[in-house]
PDB file of C-alpha atoms in Angstrom:
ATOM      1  CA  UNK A   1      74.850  97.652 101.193  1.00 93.00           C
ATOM      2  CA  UNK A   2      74.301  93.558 101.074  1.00 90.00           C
ATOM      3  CA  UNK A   3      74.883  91.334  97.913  1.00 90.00           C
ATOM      4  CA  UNK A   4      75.047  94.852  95.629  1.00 94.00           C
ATOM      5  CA  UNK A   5      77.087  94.348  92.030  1.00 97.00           C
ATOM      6  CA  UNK A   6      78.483  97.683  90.165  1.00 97.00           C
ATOM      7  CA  UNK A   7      77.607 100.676  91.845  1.00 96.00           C
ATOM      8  CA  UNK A   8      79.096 104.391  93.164  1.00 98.00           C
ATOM      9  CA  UNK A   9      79.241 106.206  96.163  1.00 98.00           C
ATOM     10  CA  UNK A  10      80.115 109.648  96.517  1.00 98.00           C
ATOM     11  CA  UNK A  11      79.762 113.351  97.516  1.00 97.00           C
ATOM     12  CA  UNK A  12      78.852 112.397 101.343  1.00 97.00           C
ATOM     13  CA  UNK A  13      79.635 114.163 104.671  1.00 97.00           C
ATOM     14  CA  UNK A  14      78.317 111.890 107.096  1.00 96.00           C
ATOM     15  CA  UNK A  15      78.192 113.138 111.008  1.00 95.00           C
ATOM     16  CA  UNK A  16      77.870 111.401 114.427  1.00 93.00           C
ATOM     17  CA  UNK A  17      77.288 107.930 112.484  1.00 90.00           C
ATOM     18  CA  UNK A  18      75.180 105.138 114.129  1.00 83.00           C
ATOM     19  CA  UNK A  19      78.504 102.703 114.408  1.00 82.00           C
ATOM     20  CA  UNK A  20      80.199 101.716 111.425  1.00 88.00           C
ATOM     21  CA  UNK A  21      79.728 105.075 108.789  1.00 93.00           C
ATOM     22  CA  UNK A  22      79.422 102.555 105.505  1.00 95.00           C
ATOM     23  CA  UNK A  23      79.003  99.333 105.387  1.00 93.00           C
ATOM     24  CA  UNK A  24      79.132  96.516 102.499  1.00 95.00           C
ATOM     25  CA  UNK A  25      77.814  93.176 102.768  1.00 91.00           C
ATOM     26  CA  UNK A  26      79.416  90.586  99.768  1.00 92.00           C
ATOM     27  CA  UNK A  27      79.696  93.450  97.490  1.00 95.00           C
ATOM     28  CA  UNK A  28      81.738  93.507  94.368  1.00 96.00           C
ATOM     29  CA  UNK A  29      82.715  96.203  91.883  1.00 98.00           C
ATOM     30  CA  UNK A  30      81.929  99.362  94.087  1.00 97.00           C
ATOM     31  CA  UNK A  31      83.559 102.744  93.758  1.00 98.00           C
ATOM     32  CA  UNK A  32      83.418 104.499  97.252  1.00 98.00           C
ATOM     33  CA  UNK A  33      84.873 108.188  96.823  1.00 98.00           C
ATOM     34  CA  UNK A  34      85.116 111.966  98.406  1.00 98.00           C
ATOM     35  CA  UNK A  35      83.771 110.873 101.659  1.00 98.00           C
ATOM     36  CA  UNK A  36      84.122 112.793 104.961  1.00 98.00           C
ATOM     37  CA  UNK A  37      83.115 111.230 107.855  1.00 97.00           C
ATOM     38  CA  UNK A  38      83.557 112.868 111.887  1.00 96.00           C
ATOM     39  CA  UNK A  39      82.368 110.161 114.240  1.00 92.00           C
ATOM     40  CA  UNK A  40      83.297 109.615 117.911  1.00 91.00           C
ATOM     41  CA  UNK A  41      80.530 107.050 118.418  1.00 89.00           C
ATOM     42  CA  UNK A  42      81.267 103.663 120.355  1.00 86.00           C
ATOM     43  CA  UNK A  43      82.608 100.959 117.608  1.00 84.00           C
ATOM     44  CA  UNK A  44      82.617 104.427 114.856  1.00 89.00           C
ATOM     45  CA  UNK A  45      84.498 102.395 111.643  1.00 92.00           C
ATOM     46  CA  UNK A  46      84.142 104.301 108.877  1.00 96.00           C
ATOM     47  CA  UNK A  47      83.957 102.236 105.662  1.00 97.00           C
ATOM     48  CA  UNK A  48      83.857  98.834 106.342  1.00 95.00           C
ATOM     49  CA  UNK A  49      84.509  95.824 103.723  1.00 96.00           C
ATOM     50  CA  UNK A  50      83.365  92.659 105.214  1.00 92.00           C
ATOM     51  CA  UNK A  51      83.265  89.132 104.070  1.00 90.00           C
ATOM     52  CA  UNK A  52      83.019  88.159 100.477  1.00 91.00           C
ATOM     53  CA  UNK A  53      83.856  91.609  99.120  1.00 95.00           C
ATOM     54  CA  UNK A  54      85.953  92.059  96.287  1.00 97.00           C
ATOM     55  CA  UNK A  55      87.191  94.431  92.971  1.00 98.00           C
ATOM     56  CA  UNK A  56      86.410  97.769  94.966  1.00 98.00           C
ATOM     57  CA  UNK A  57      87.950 101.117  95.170  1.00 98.00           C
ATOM     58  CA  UNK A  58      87.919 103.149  97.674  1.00 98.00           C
ATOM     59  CA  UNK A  59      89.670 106.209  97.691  1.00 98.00           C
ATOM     60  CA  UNK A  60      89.670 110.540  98.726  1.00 98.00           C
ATOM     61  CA  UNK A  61      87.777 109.997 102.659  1.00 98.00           C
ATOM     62  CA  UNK A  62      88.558 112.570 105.178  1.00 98.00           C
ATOM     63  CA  UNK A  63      87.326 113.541 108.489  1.00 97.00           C
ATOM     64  CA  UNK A  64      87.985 111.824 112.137  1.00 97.00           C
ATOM     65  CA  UNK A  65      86.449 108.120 112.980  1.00 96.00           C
ATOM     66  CA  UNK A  66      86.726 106.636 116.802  1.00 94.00           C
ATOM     67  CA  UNK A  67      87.563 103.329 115.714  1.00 94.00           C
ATOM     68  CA  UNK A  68      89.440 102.266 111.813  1.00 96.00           C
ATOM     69  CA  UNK A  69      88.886 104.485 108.955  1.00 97.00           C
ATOM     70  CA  UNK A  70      89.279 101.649 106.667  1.00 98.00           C
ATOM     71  CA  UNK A  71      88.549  98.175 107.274  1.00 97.00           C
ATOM     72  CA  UNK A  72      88.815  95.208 105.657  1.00 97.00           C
ATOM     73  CA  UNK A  73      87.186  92.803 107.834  1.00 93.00           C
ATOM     74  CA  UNK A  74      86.679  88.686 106.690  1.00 91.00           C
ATOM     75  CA  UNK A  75      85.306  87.319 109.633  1.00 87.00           C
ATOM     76  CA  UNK A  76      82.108  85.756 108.667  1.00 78.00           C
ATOM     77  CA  UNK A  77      81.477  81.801 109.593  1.00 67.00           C
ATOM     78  CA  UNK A  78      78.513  81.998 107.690  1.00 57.00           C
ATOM     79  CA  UNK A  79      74.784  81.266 108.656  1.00 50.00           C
ATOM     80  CA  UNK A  80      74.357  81.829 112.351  1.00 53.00           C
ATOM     81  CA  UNK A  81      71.318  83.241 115.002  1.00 53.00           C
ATOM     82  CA  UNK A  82      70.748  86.867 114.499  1.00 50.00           C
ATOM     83  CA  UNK A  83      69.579  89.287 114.919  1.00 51.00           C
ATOM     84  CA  UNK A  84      70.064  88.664 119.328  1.00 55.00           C
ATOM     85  CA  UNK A  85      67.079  90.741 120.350  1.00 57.00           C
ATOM     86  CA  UNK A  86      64.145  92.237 118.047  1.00 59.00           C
ATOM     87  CA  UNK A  87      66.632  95.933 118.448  1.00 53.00           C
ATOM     88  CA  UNK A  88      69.275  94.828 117.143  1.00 53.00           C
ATOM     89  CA  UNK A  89      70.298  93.865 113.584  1.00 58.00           C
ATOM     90  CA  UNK A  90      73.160  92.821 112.024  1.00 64.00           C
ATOM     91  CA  UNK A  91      75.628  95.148 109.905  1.00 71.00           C
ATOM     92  CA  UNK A  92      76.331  91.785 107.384  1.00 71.00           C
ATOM     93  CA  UNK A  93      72.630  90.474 106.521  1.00 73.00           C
ATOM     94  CA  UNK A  94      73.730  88.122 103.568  1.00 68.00           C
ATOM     95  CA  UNK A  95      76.859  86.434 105.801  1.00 68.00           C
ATOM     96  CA  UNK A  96      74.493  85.742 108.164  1.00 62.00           C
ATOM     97  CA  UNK A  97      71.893  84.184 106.678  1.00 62.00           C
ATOM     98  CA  UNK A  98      73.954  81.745 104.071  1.00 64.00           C
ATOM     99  CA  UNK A  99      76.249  79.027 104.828  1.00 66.00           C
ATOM    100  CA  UNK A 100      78.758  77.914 102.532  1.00 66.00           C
ATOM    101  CA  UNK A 101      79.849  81.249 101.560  1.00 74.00           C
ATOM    102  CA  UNK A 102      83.298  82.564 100.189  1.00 81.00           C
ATOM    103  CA  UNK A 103      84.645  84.514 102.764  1.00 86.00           C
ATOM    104  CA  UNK A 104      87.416  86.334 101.656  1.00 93.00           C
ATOM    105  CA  UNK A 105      87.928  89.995 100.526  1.00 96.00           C
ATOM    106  CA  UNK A 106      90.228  90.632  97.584  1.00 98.00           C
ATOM    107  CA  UNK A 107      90.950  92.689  94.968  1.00 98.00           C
ATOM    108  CA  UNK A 108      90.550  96.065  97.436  1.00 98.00           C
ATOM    109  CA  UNK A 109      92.691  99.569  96.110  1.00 98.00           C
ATOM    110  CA  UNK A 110      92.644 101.658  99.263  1.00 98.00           C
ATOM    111  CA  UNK A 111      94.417 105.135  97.936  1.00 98.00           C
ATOM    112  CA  UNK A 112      94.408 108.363  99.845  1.00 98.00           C
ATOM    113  CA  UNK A 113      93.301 108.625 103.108  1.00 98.00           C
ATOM    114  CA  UNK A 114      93.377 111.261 105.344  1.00 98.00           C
ATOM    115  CA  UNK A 115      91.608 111.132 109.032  1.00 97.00           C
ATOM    116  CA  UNK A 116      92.342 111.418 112.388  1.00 96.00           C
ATOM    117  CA  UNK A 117      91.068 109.200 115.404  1.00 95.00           C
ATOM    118  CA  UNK A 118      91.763 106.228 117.212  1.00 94.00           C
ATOM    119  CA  UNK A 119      92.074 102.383 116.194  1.00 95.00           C
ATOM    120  CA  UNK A 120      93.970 102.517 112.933  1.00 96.00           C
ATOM    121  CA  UNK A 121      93.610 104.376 109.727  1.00 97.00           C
ATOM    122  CA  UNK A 122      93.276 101.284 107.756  1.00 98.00           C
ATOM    123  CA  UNK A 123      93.174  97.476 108.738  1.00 98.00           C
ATOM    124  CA  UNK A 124      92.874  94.099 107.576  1.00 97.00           C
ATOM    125  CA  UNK A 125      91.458  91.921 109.370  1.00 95.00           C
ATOM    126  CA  UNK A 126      90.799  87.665 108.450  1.00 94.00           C
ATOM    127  CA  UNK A 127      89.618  84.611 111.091  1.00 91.00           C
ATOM    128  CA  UNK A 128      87.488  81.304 110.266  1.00 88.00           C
ATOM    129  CA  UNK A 129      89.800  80.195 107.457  1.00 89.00           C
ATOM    130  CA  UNK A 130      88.636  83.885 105.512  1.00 91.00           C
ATOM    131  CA  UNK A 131      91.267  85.433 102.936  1.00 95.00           C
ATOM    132  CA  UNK A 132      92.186  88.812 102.563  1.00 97.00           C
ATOM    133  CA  UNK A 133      94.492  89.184  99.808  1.00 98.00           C
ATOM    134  CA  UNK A 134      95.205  91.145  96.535  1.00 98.00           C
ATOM    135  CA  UNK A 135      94.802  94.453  98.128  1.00 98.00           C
ATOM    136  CA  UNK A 136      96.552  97.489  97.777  1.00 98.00           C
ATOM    137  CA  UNK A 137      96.828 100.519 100.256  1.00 98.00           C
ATOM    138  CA  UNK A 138      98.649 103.718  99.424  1.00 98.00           C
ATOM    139  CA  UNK A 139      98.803 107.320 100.579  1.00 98.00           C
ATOM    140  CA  UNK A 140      97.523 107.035 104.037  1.00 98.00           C
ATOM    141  CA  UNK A 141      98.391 109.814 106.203  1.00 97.00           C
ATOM    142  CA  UNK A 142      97.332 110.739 109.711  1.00 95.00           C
ATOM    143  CA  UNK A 143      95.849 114.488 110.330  1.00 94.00           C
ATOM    144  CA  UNK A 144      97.319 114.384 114.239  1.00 89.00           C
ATOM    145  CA  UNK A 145      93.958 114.454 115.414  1.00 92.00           C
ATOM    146  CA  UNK A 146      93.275 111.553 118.111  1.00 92.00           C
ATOM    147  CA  UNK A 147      95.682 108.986 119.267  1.00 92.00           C
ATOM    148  CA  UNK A 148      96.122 105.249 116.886  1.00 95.00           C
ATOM    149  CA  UNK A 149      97.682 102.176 117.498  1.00 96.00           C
ATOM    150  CA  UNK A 150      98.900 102.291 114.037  1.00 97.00           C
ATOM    151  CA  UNK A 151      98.214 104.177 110.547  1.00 97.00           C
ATOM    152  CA  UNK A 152      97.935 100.602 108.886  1.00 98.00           C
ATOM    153  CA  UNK A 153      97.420  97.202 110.647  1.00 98.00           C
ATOM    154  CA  UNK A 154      97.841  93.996 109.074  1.00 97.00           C
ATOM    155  CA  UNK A 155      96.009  91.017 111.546  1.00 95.00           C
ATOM    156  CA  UNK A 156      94.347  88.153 112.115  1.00 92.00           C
ATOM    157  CA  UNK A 157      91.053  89.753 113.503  1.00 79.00           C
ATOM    158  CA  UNK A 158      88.787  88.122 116.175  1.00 80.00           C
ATOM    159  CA  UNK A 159      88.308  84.710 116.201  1.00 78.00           C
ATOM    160  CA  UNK A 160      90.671  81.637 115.966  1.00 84.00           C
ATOM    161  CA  UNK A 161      90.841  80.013 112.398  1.00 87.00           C
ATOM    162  CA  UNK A 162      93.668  81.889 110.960  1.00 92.00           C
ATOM    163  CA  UNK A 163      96.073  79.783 108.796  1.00 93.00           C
ATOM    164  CA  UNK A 164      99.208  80.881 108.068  1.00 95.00           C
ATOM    165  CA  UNK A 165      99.157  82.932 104.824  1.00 96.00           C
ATOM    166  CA  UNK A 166      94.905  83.495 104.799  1.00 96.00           C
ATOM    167  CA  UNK A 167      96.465  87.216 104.221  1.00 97.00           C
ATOM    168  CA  UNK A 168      98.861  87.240 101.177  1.00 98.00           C
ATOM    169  CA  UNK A 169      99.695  89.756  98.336  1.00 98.00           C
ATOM    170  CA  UNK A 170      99.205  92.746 100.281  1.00 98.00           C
ATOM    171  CA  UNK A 171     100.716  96.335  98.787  1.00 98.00           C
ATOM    172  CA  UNK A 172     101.296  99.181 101.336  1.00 98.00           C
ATOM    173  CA  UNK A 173     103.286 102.524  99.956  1.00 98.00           C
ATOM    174  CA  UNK A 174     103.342 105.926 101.175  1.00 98.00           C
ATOM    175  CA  UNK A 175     102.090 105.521 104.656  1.00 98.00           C
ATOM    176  CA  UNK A 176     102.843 108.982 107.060  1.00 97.00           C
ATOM    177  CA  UNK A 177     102.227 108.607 110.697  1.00 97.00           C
ATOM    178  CA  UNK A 178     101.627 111.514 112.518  1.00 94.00           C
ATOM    179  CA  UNK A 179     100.819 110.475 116.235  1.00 93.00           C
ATOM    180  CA  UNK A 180     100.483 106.725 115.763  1.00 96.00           C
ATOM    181  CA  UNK A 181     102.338 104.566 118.359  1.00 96.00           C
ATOM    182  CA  UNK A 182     103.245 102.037 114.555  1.00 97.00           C
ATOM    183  CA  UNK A 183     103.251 103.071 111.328  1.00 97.00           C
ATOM    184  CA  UNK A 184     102.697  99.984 109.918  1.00 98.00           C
ATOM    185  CA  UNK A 185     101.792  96.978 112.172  1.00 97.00           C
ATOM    186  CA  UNK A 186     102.250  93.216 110.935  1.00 96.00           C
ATOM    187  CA  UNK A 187     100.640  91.051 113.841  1.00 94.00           C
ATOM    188  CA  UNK A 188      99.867  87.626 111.646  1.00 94.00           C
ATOM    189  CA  UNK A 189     101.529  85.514 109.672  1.00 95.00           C
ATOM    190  CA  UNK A 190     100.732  87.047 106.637  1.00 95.00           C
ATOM    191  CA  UNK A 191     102.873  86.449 102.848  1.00 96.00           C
ATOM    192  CA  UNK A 192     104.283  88.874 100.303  1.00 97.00           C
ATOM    193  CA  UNK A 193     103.701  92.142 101.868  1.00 97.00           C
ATOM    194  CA  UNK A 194     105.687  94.467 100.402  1.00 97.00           C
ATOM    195  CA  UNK A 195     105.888  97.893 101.693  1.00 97.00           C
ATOM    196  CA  UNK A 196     107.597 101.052  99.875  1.00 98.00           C
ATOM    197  CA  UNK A 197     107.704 104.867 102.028  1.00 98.00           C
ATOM    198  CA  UNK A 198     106.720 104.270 105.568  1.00 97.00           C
ATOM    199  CA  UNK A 199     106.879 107.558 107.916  1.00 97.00           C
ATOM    200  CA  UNK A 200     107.075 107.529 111.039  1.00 96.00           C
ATOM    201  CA  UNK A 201     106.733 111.161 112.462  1.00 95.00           C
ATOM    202  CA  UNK A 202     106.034 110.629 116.091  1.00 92.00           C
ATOM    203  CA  UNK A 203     109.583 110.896 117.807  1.00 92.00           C
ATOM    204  CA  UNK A 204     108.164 108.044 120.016  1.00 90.00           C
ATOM    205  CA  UNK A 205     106.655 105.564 118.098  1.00 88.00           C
ATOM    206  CA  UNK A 206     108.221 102.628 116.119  1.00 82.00           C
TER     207      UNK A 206
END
């Protein structure tokens, strides 16, 4: 979904996906909902928020993904050569076609999810001088299925850029980790995340 305003999403079981599951391209105002998703493709996000996103909801997904359930991902530098060959094309269309863009992600609720896999259950990602900020994750629990680095991850993404506070006002609460190595990971310098109910059930994670 690219440059999309005020729309729903819901009732899907989505199998084997093509990479990322769900994609959304500069979108604002979406309700994503009661989506189960089992994907152990190369690069298999589930529901991805990329750059320029902002005031969505997305909320009740199940199922296993091979790479992050939930991402929140402002990397875009804007207007840039793509597709590379005539076979492939690009999973952010309006990013990468327009310069000057805002960047950032914000205004995200991320409530209730419940997967297994690998990667993370739900990251944030920001490089190129993006913003991710004013989001709120809660009730993110691990099935045991798979193996994560952690249930939530909070980081600067790929590519160099990052200032110190680009992430900022970020709400985390009832996170359970089942197999994850970290419940909750922090690798940026990120402000005012708070954080309220953070399991860790694997004896040998952190």
């Amino acid at each position: 979904f690219s440059f999309c305003d005020g729309f729903e999403l819901s009732g899907l079981k989505l199998r084997q996906t093509m990479c990322w599951a769900v994609c959304f391209d500069n979108c604002q105002r979406c309700y994503v909902h009661d989506i189960d998703i089992r994907s152990d493709v190369k690069n298999g996000d589930g529901i991805d928020f990329r750059s320029g996103c902002n005031h969505c909801i997305v909320e009740n997904i199940t199922g296993f993904t091979s790479d992050d359930t939930v991402a929140c991902t402002a990397l875009s530098r804007g207007k840039r050569e793509r597709p590379l060959s005539k076979y492939l094309s690009v999973s952010e269309p309006y990013n990468s076609s327009h310069e000057n863009i805002d960047g950032s992600i914000h205004h995200i609720r991320i409530n209730n999810i419940l997967t297994g896999g690998f990667h993370h259950g739900v990251i944030c990602l920001s490089a190129h001088g993006n913003q991710v900020h004013d989001i709120e994750i809660s009730n993110v629990e691990e099935t045991g299925e798979g193996g994560r680095e952690a249930t939530v991850k909070i980081y600067t993404g790929y590519g160099d850029g990052y200032n110190t506070g680009d992430i900022h006002n970020v709400r985390i609460s009832n996170i359970i980790s089942e197999k994850a190595k970290y419940a909750l990971m922090v690798k940026c310098e990120a402000e005012n995340i708070s954080t309220q109910n953070i399991v860790q059930k694997n004896p040998e994670g952190e």
